[in-house]
Short mmCIF file of C-alpha atoms in Angstrom, two decimals:
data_model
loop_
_atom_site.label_atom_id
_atom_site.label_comp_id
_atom_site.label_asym_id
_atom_site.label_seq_id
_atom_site.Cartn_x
_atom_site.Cartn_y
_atom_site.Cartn_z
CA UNK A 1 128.95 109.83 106.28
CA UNK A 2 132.00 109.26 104.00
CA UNK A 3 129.38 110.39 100.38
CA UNK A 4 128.27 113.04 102.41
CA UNK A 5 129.23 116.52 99.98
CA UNK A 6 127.76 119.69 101.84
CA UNK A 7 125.73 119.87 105.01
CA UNK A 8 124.15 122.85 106.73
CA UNK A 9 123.29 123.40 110.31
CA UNK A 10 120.38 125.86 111.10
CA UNK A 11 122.80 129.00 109.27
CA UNK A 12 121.59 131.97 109.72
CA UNK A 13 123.52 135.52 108.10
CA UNK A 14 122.08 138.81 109.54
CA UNK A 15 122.54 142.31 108.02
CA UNK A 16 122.36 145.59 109.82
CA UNK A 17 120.56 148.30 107.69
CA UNK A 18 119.39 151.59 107.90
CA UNK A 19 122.03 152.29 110.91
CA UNK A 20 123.27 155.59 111.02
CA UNK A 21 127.23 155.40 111.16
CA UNK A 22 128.66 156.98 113.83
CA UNK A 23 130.60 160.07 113.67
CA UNK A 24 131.54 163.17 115.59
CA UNK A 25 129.07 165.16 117.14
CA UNK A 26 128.09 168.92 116.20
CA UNK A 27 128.24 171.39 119.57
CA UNK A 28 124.32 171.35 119.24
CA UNK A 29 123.57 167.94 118.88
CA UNK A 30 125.63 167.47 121.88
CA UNK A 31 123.87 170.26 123.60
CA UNK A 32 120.49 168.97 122.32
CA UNK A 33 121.51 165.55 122.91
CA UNK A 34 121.91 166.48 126.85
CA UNK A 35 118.99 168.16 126.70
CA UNK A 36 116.95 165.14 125.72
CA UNK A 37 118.46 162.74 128.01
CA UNK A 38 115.90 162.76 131.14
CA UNK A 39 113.13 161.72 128.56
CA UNK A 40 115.45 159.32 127.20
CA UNK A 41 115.34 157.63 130.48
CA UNK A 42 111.09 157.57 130.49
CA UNK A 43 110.70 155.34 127.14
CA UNK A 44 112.27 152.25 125.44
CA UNK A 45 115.37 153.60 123.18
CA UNK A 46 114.81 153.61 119.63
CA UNK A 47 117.28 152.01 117.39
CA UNK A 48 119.60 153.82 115.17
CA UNK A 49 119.37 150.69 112.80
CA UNK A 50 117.08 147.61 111.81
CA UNK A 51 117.98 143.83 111.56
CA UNK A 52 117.87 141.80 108.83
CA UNK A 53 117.60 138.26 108.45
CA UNK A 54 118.95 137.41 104.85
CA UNK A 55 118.89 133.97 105.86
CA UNK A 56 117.38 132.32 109.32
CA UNK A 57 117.36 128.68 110.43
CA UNK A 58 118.57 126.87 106.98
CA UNK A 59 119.50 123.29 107.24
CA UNK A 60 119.58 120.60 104.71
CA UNK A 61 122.24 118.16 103.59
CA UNK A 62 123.81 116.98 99.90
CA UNK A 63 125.58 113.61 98.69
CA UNK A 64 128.19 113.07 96.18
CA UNK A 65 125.98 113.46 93.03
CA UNK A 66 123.24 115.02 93.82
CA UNK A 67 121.79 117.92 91.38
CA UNK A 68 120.17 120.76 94.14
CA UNK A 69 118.11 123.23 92.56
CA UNK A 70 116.99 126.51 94.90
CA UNK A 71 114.26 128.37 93.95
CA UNK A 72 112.55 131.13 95.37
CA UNK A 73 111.17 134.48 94.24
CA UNK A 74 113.55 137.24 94.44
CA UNK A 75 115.10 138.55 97.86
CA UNK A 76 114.33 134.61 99.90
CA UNK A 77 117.90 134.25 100.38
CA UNK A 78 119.05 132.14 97.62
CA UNK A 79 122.21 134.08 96.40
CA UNK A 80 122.59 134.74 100.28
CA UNK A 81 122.94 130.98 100.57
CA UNK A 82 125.63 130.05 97.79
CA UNK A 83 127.79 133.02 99.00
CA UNK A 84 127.77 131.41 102.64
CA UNK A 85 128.42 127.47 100.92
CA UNK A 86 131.15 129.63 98.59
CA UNK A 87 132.84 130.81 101.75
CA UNK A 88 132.66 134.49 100.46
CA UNK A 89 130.90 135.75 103.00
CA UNK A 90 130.43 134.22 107.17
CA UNK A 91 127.02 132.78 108.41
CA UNK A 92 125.82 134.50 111.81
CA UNK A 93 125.19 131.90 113.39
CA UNK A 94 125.21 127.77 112.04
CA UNK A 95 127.67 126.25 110.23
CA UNK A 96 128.38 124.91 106.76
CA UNK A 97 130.28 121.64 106.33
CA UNK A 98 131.74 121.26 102.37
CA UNK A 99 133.89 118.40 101.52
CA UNK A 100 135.77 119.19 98.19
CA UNK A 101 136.76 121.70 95.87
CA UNK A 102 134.21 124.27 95.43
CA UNK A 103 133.89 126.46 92.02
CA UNK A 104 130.98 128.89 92.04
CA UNK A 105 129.65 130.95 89.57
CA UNK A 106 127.85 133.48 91.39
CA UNK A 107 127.62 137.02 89.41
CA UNK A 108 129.39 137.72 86.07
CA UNK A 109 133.19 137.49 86.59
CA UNK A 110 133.03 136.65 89.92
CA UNK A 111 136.93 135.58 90.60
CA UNK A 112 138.10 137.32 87.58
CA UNK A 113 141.21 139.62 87.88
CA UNK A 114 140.05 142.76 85.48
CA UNK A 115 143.44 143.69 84.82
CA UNK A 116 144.23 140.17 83.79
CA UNK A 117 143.56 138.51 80.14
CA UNK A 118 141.45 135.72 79.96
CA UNK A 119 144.41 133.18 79.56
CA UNK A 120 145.79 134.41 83.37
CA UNK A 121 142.39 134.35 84.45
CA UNK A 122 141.88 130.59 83.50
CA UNK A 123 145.39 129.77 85.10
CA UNK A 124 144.42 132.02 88.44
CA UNK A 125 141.05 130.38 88.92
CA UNK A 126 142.84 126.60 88.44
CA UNK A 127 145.08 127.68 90.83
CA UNK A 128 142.75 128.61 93.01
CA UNK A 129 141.09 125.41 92.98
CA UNK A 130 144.02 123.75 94.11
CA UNK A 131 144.81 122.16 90.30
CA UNK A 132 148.41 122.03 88.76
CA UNK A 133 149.22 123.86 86.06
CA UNK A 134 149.50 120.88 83.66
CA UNK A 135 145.84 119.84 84.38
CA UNK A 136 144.54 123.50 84.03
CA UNK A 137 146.73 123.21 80.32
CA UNK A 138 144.83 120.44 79.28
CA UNK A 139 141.61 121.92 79.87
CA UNK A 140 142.66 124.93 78.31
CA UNK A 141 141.65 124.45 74.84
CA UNK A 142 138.07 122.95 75.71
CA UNK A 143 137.62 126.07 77.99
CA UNK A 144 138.74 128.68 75.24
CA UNK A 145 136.41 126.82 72.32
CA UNK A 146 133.34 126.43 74.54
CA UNK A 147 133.69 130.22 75.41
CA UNK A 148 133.98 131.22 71.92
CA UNK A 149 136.40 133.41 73.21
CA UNK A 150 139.74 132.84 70.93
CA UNK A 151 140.08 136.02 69.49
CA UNK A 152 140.41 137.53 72.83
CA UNK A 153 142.01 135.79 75.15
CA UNK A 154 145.13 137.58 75.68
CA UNK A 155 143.04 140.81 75.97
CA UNK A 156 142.33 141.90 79.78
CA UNK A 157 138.55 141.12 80.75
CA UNK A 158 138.23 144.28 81.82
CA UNK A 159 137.59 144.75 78.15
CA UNK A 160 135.17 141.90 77.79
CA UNK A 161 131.18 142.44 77.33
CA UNK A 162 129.00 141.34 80.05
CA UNK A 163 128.13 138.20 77.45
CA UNK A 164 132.08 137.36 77.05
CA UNK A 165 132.44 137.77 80.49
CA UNK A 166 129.89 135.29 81.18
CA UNK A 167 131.04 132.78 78.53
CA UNK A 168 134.48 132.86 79.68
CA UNK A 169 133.35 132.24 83.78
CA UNK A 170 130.91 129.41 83.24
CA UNK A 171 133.48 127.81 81.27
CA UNK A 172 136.06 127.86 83.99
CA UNK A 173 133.77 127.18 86.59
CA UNK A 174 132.48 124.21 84.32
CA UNK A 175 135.23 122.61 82.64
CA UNK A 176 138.20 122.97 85.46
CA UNK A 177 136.63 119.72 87.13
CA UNK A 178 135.58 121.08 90.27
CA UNK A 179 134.10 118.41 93.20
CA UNK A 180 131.49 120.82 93.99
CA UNK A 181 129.85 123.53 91.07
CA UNK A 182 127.28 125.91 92.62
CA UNK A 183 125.88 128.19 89.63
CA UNK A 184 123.60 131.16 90.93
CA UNK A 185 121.30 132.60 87.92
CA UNK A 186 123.90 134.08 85.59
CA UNK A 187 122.17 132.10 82.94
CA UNK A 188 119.76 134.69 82.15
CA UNK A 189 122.39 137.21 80.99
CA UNK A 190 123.51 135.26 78.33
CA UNK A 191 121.53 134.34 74.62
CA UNK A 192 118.86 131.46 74.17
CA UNK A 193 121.59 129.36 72.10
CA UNK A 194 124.59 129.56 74.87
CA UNK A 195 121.65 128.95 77.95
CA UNK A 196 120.97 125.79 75.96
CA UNK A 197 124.88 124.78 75.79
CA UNK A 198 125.32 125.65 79.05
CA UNK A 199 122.50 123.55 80.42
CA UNK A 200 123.90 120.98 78.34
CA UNK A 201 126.88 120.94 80.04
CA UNK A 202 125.58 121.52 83.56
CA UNK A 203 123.79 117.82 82.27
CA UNK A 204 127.26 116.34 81.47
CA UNK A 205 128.65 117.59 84.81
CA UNK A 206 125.76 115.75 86.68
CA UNK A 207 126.33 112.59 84.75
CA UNK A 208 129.95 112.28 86.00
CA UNK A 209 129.02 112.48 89.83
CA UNK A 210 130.16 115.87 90.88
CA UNK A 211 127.70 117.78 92.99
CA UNK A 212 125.75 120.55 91.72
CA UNK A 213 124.21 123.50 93.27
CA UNK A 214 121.21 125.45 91.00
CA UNK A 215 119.58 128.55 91.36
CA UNK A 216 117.32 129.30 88.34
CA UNK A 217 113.67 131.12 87.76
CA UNK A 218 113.65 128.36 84.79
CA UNK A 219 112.05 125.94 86.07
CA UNK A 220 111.89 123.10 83.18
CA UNK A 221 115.93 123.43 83.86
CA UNK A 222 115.53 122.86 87.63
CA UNK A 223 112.75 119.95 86.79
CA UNK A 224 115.04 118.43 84.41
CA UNK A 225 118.49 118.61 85.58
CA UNK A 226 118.24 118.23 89.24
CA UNK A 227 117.11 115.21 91.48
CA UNK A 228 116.44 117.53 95.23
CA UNK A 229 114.94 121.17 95.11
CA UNK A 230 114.39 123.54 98.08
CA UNK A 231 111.81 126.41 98.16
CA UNK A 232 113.67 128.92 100.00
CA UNK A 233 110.82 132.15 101.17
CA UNK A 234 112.38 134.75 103.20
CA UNK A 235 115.19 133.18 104.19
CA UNK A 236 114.05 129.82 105.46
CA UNK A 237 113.43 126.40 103.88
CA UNK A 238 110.03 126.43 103.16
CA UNK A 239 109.86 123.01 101.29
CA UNK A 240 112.41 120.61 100.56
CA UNK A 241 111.98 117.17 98.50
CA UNK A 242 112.57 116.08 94.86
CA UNK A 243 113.12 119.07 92.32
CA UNK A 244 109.78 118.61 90.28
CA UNK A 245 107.57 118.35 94.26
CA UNK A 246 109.55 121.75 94.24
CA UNK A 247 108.70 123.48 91.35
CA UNK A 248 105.05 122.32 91.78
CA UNK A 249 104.74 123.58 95.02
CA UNK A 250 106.47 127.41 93.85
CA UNK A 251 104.26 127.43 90.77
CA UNK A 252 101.33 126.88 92.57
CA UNK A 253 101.89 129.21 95.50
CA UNK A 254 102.84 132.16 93.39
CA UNK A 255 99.28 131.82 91.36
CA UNK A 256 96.99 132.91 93.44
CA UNK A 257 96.33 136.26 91.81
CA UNK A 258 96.86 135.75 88.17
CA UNK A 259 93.72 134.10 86.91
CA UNK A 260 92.54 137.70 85.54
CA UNK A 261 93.86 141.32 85.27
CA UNK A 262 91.30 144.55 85.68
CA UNK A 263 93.61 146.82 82.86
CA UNK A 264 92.34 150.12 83.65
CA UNK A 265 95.39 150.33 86.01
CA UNK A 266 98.12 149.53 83.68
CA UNK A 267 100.32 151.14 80.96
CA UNK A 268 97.93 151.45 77.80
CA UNK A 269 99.78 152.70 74.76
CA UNK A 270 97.60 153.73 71.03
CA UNK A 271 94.87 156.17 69.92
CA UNK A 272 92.63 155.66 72.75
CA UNK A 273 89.79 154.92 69.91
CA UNK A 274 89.23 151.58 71.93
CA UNK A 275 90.22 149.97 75.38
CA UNK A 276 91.09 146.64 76.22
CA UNK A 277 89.24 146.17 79.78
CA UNK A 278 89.98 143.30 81.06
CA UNK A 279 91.77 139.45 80.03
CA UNK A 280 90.76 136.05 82.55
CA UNK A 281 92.43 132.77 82.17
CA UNK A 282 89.74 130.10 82.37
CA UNK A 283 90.64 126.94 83.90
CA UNK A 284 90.22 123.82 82.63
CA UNK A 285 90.42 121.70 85.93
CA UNK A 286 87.68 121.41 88.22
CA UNK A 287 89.64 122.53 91.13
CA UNK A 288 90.38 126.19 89.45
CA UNK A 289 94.37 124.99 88.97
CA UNK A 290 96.28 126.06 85.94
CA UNK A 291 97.13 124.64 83.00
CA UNK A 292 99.78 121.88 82.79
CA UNK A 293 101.30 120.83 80.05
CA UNK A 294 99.83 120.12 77.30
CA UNK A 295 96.57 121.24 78.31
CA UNK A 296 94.37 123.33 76.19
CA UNK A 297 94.60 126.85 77.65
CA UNK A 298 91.99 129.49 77.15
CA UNK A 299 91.37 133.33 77.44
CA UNK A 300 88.48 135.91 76.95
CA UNK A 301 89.69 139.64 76.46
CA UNK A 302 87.01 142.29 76.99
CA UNK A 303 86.92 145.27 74.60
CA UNK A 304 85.25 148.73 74.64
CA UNK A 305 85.40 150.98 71.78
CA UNK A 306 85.36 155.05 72.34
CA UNK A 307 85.03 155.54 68.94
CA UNK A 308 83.76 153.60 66.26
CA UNK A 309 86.18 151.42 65.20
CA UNK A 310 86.07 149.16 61.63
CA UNK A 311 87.98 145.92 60.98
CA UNK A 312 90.38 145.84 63.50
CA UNK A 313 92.56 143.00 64.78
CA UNK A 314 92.65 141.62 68.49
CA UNK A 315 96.08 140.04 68.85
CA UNK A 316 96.75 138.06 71.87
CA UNK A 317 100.98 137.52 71.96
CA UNK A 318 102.77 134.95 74.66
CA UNK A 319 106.22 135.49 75.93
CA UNK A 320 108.48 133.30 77.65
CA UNK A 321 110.40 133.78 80.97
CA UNK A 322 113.15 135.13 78.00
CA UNK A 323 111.18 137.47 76.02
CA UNK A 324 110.68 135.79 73.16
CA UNK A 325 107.18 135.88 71.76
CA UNK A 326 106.50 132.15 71.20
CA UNK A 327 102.47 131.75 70.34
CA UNK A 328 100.97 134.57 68.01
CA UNK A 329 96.78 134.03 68.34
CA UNK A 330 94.84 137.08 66.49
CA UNK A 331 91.82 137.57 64.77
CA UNK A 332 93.51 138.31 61.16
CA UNK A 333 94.79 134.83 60.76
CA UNK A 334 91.75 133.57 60.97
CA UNK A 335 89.96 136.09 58.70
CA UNK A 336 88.13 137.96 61.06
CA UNK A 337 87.80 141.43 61.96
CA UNK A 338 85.87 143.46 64.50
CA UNK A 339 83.78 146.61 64.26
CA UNK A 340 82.22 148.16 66.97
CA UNK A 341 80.04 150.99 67.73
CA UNK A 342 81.51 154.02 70.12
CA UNK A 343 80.09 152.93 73.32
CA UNK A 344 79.53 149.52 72.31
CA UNK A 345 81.65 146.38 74.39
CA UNK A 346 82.35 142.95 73.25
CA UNK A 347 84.27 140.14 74.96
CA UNK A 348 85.99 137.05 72.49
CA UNK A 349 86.95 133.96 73.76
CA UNK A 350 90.88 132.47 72.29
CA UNK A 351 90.98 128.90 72.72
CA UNK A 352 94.43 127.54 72.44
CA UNK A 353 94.81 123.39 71.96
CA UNK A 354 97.51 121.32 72.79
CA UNK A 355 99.62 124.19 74.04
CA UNK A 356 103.04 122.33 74.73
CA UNK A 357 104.81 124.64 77.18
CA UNK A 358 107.63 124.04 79.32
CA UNK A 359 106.71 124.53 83.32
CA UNK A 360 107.63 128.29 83.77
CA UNK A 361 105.86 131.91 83.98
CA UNK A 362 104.62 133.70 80.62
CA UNK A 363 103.20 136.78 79.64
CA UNK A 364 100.43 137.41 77.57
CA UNK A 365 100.41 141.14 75.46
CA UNK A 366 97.40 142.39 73.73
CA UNK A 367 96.71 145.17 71.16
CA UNK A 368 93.90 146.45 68.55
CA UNK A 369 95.09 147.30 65.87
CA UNK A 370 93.83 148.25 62.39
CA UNK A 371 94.87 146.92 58.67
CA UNK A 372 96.91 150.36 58.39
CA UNK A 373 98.66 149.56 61.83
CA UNK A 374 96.72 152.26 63.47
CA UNK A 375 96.70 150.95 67.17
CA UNK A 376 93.90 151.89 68.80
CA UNK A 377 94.96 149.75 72.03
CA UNK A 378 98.12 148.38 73.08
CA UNK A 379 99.01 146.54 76.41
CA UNK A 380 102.89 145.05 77.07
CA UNK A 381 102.11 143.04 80.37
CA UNK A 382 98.16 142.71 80.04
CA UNK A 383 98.50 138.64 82.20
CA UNK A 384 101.55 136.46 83.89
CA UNK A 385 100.56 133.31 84.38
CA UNK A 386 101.83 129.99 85.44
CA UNK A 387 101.90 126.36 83.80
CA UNK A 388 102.43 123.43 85.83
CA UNK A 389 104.63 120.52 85.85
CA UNK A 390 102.21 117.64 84.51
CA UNK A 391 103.01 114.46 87.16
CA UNK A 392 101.63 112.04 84.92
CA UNK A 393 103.75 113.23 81.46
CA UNK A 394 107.53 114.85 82.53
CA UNK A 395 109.58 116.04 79.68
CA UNK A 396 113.50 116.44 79.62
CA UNK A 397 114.24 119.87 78.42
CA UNK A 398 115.12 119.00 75.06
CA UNK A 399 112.37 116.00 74.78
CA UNK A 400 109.33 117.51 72.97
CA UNK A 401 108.92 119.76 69.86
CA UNK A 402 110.90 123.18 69.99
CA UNK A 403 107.98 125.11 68.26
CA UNK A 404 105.62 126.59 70.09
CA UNK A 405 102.93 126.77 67.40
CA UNK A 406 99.22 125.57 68.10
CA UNK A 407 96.05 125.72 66.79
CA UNK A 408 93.70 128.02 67.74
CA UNK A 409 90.38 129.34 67.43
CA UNK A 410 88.93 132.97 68.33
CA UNK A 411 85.23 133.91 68.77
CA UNK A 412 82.79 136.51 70.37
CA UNK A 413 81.03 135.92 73.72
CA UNK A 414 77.62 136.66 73.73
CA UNK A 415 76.05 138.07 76.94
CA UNK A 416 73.91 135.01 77.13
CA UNK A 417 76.76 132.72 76.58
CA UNK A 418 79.35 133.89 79.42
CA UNK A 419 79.05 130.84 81.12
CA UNK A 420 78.86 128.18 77.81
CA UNK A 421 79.51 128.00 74.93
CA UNK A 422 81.03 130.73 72.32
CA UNK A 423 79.66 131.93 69.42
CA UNK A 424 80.22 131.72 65.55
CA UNK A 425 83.72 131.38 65.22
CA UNK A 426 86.69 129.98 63.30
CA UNK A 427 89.64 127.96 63.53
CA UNK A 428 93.40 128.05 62.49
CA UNK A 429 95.33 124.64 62.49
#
C-alpha cells in the first residue's frame, strides 16, 4: 500500500552468549582433550555457548502518521527492535520494510562524531539524512535555541554533559524533518522541564503526519501522544491495539504482587526504637483492581514500637516514575502524634481523595520520626504500585491540574475495626 511507512515480517535477531572464544590449545588440554574423546562419543555434546532470542517472531505494520508507542518492562526487546527498524544492527531471520528517511534517537549521542562540535554534528547528521546543506541551514537556528546549546556549539561534544548531549540529539533528530522519528527512552536522562518540551514537540511532529516510533516507561506520554501501542514481553508481540488498550493491559499485568509489602525484608534505616511492619493498598473496586484516576486511594501502615516511643510522626511520601515526591500525607499536618508502649503495635489507615495521578508506577516511602527529627524508622521503597488509565475520563498530558496536592485524612485501626470502619481521626483539606 502506497501510505504504508514501516512493516515487519516475523523478525527475529539472535545473540550467542556465554560462548567460549576459540583459541589455541595448551599441550594438556589437547592431551586431556584426547583423552576424553571415547566418552564424548557416549552422550549428547554440551555447548560451549547459549542462544538468545532478543527478539523472536515480531510482525506488525505502520502508516504514514501513525504515533507507535512500545512498551515493555526492561530486557522484552524494545531497544532490540528500533536498532533492527534503524538499520544499525541485521535481523536473524524476517525482514523490515521502511519507506522514508529514518532519524532515530536511540542512546545519548547516538550518530554524534565526539571529535566534532555541535555545529559539524548538526551538518553530519543532515547529511546523513539525505538533506542539502541549505535546508539543514535553515533549521539551524531552531535546532541550536531549542537545545539551549549556543554557548557551545563550536566546542567538540566530546566535551558536552550527558544532559547537553541529549538536548543537542533530540533536537537534530526532531527538528531536521525526518519521514520517520523513532525515539527509544532517552527522555528519562534529561530534567522534568526539557521532558515536557520535548514531549511537546514529539506532539507537533505527530500533528504534521510524519511517523513516530515511542519507547517510554511513561505511560501518560504513550496514552497521550500515540494512536497504536504494542506490549512487547520477551521478545514477542504480546498485545497490539490502540496505545491506551496497551498501557491498560501492561499496568495491569505487572500488578499482581504489589497490593502489600511484608518490610521485614527490606532496607530499614533509624534508631531501631520502632519498626514499620508492613503497608497494603486497599482497593476500592470490587474486583481487587487498582486505582484509576481520580479515584480515592487508600493505605494502612502497621507499626511496632521496641521502645517506647512519644509523639512521633508517621509520614507516608509518593514519588513519581521521576523521583519527585509529589503527595506528602503525615500525621503532623493533621495535629496528631503517636505514642506507643515498647511491645505495643498499632496499624493507621491514610485515606487519600481525589488523587489525580497520571497512569504510571509510584512509590510510596515511609518513616517515624520524632519532633527533634530523631528517626526511629525509615523505609525508601516501602510499596510500587500502579494507577490505571480511567476508560471513561482520558486526560492529555497537560489537561488536568499540575499539583499533586489532595486531601487527606489519617487514623488508627482498631483490632475490631480491620475490616470497617477507622477510628477517631482527622482531616486535612
Amino acid at each position: 500500500m502506497t501510505d504504508l511507512a514501516i512493516r515487519a515480517e516475523n523478525l527475529g535477531k539472535r545473540y550467542r552468549i556465554g560462548g567460549r572464544k576459540k583459541g589455541y590449545r595448551t599441550l594438556q588440554e589437547t592431551i586431556l582433550n584426547m583423552a576424553s574423546a571415547p566418552g564424548r562419543l557416549l552422550r549428547r555434546r554440551i555447548p560451549d555457548e547459549e542462544i538468545f532470542w532478543a527478539l523472536r517472531e515480531v510482525s506488525f505494520e505502520m502508516r504514514q502518521g501513525d504515533v507507535l508507542g512500545v512498551i515493555g518492562r526492561n530486557g522484552a526487546g524494545k531497544s532490540t527492535l528500533l536498532k533492527v527498524l534503524s538499520r544499525i544492527t541485521e535481523p536473524t531471520e524476517g525482514f523490515a520494510e521502511v519507506r522514508g528517511r529514518i532519524a532515530s534517537l536511540l542512546e545519548v549521542g547516538t550518530g554524534f562524531h565526539p571529535e566534532l562540535t555541535g555545529r559539524e554534528n548538526i551538518f553530519l547528521n543532515g547529511a546523513i539524512l539525505g538533506m542539502k546543506r541549505t535546508e539543514i541551514s535553515r533549521k539551524f537556528d531552531e535546532i541550536v535555541d531549542f537545545a539551549g546549546s549556543d554557548a557551545f556549539i563550536d566546542t567538540p561534544v566530546k566535551h558536552y554533559s550527558s544532559g547537553m548531549y541529549l538536548r543537542l540529539a533530540f533536537a537534530v533528530a526532531a527538528h531536521l524533518e525526518p519521514e520517520i522519528l523513532v525515539v527509544d527512552e532517552v527522555l528519562a536522562v534529561g530534567d522534568a522541564e526539557f521532558q515536557k518540551k520535548c514531549l511537546g514537540k514529539l506532539t507537533d511532529v505527530s500533528r504534521e503526519g510524519r511517523t513516530v516510533l515511542f519507547v517510554s516507561h511513561n505511560m501518560s506520554a504513550i496514552s497521550s501522544l500515540c494512536n497504536q501501542g504494542i506490549v512487547m514481553d520477551h521478545g514477542r508481540i504480546a498485545f497490539e491495539g490502540t496505545a491506551q488498550e496497551a498501557v491498560s493491559l501492561y499496568l495491569e499485568g505487572n500488578t499482581r504482587v504489589q497490593t502489600a509489602a511484608d518490610l521485614s525484608g527490606v532496607r530499614h534505616k533509624g534508631t531501631g526504637k520502632a519498626r514499620l511492619q508492613n503497608i497494603t493498598l486497599l482497593s476500592e473496586h470490587p474486583d481487587g483492581s487498582f486505582p484509576k484516576m481520580g479515584d480515592d486511594i487508600a493505605f494502612t501502615v502497621q507499626v511496632r514500637a521496641l521502645a517506647e516511643i512519644r509523639n512521633a510522626t508517621l509520614c507516608l511520601f509518593i514519588y513519581d516514575h521521576l523521583g519527585s515526591r509529589i503527595i506528602d500525607a503525615t500525621t503532623a499536618m493533621l495535629r496528631q502524634t503517636i505514642s506507643l508502649q515498647a511491645g505495643e503495635e498499632s496499624t493507621w489507615r491514610f485515606d487519600l481523595y481525589d488523587v489525580l495521578l497520571r497512569p504510571a508506577r509510584y512509590q510510596i516511602e515511609l518513616s517515624l520520626v520524632t519532633e527533634g527529627i530523631e528517626v526511629y524508622d525509615w523505609v525508601q521503597e516501602a510499596l510500587a504500585f500502579d494507577v490505571l488509565l480511567d476508560s471513561q475520563n482520558t486526560y492529555g498530558v497537560w489537561d488536568y491540574p499540575g499539583s499533586y496536592r489532595c486531601r487527606f485524612n489519617i487514623s488508627r485501626v482498631e483490632v475490631n475495626e480491620m475490616n470497617g470502619a477507622s477510628g477517631t481521626s482527622a482531616n486535612q483539606g
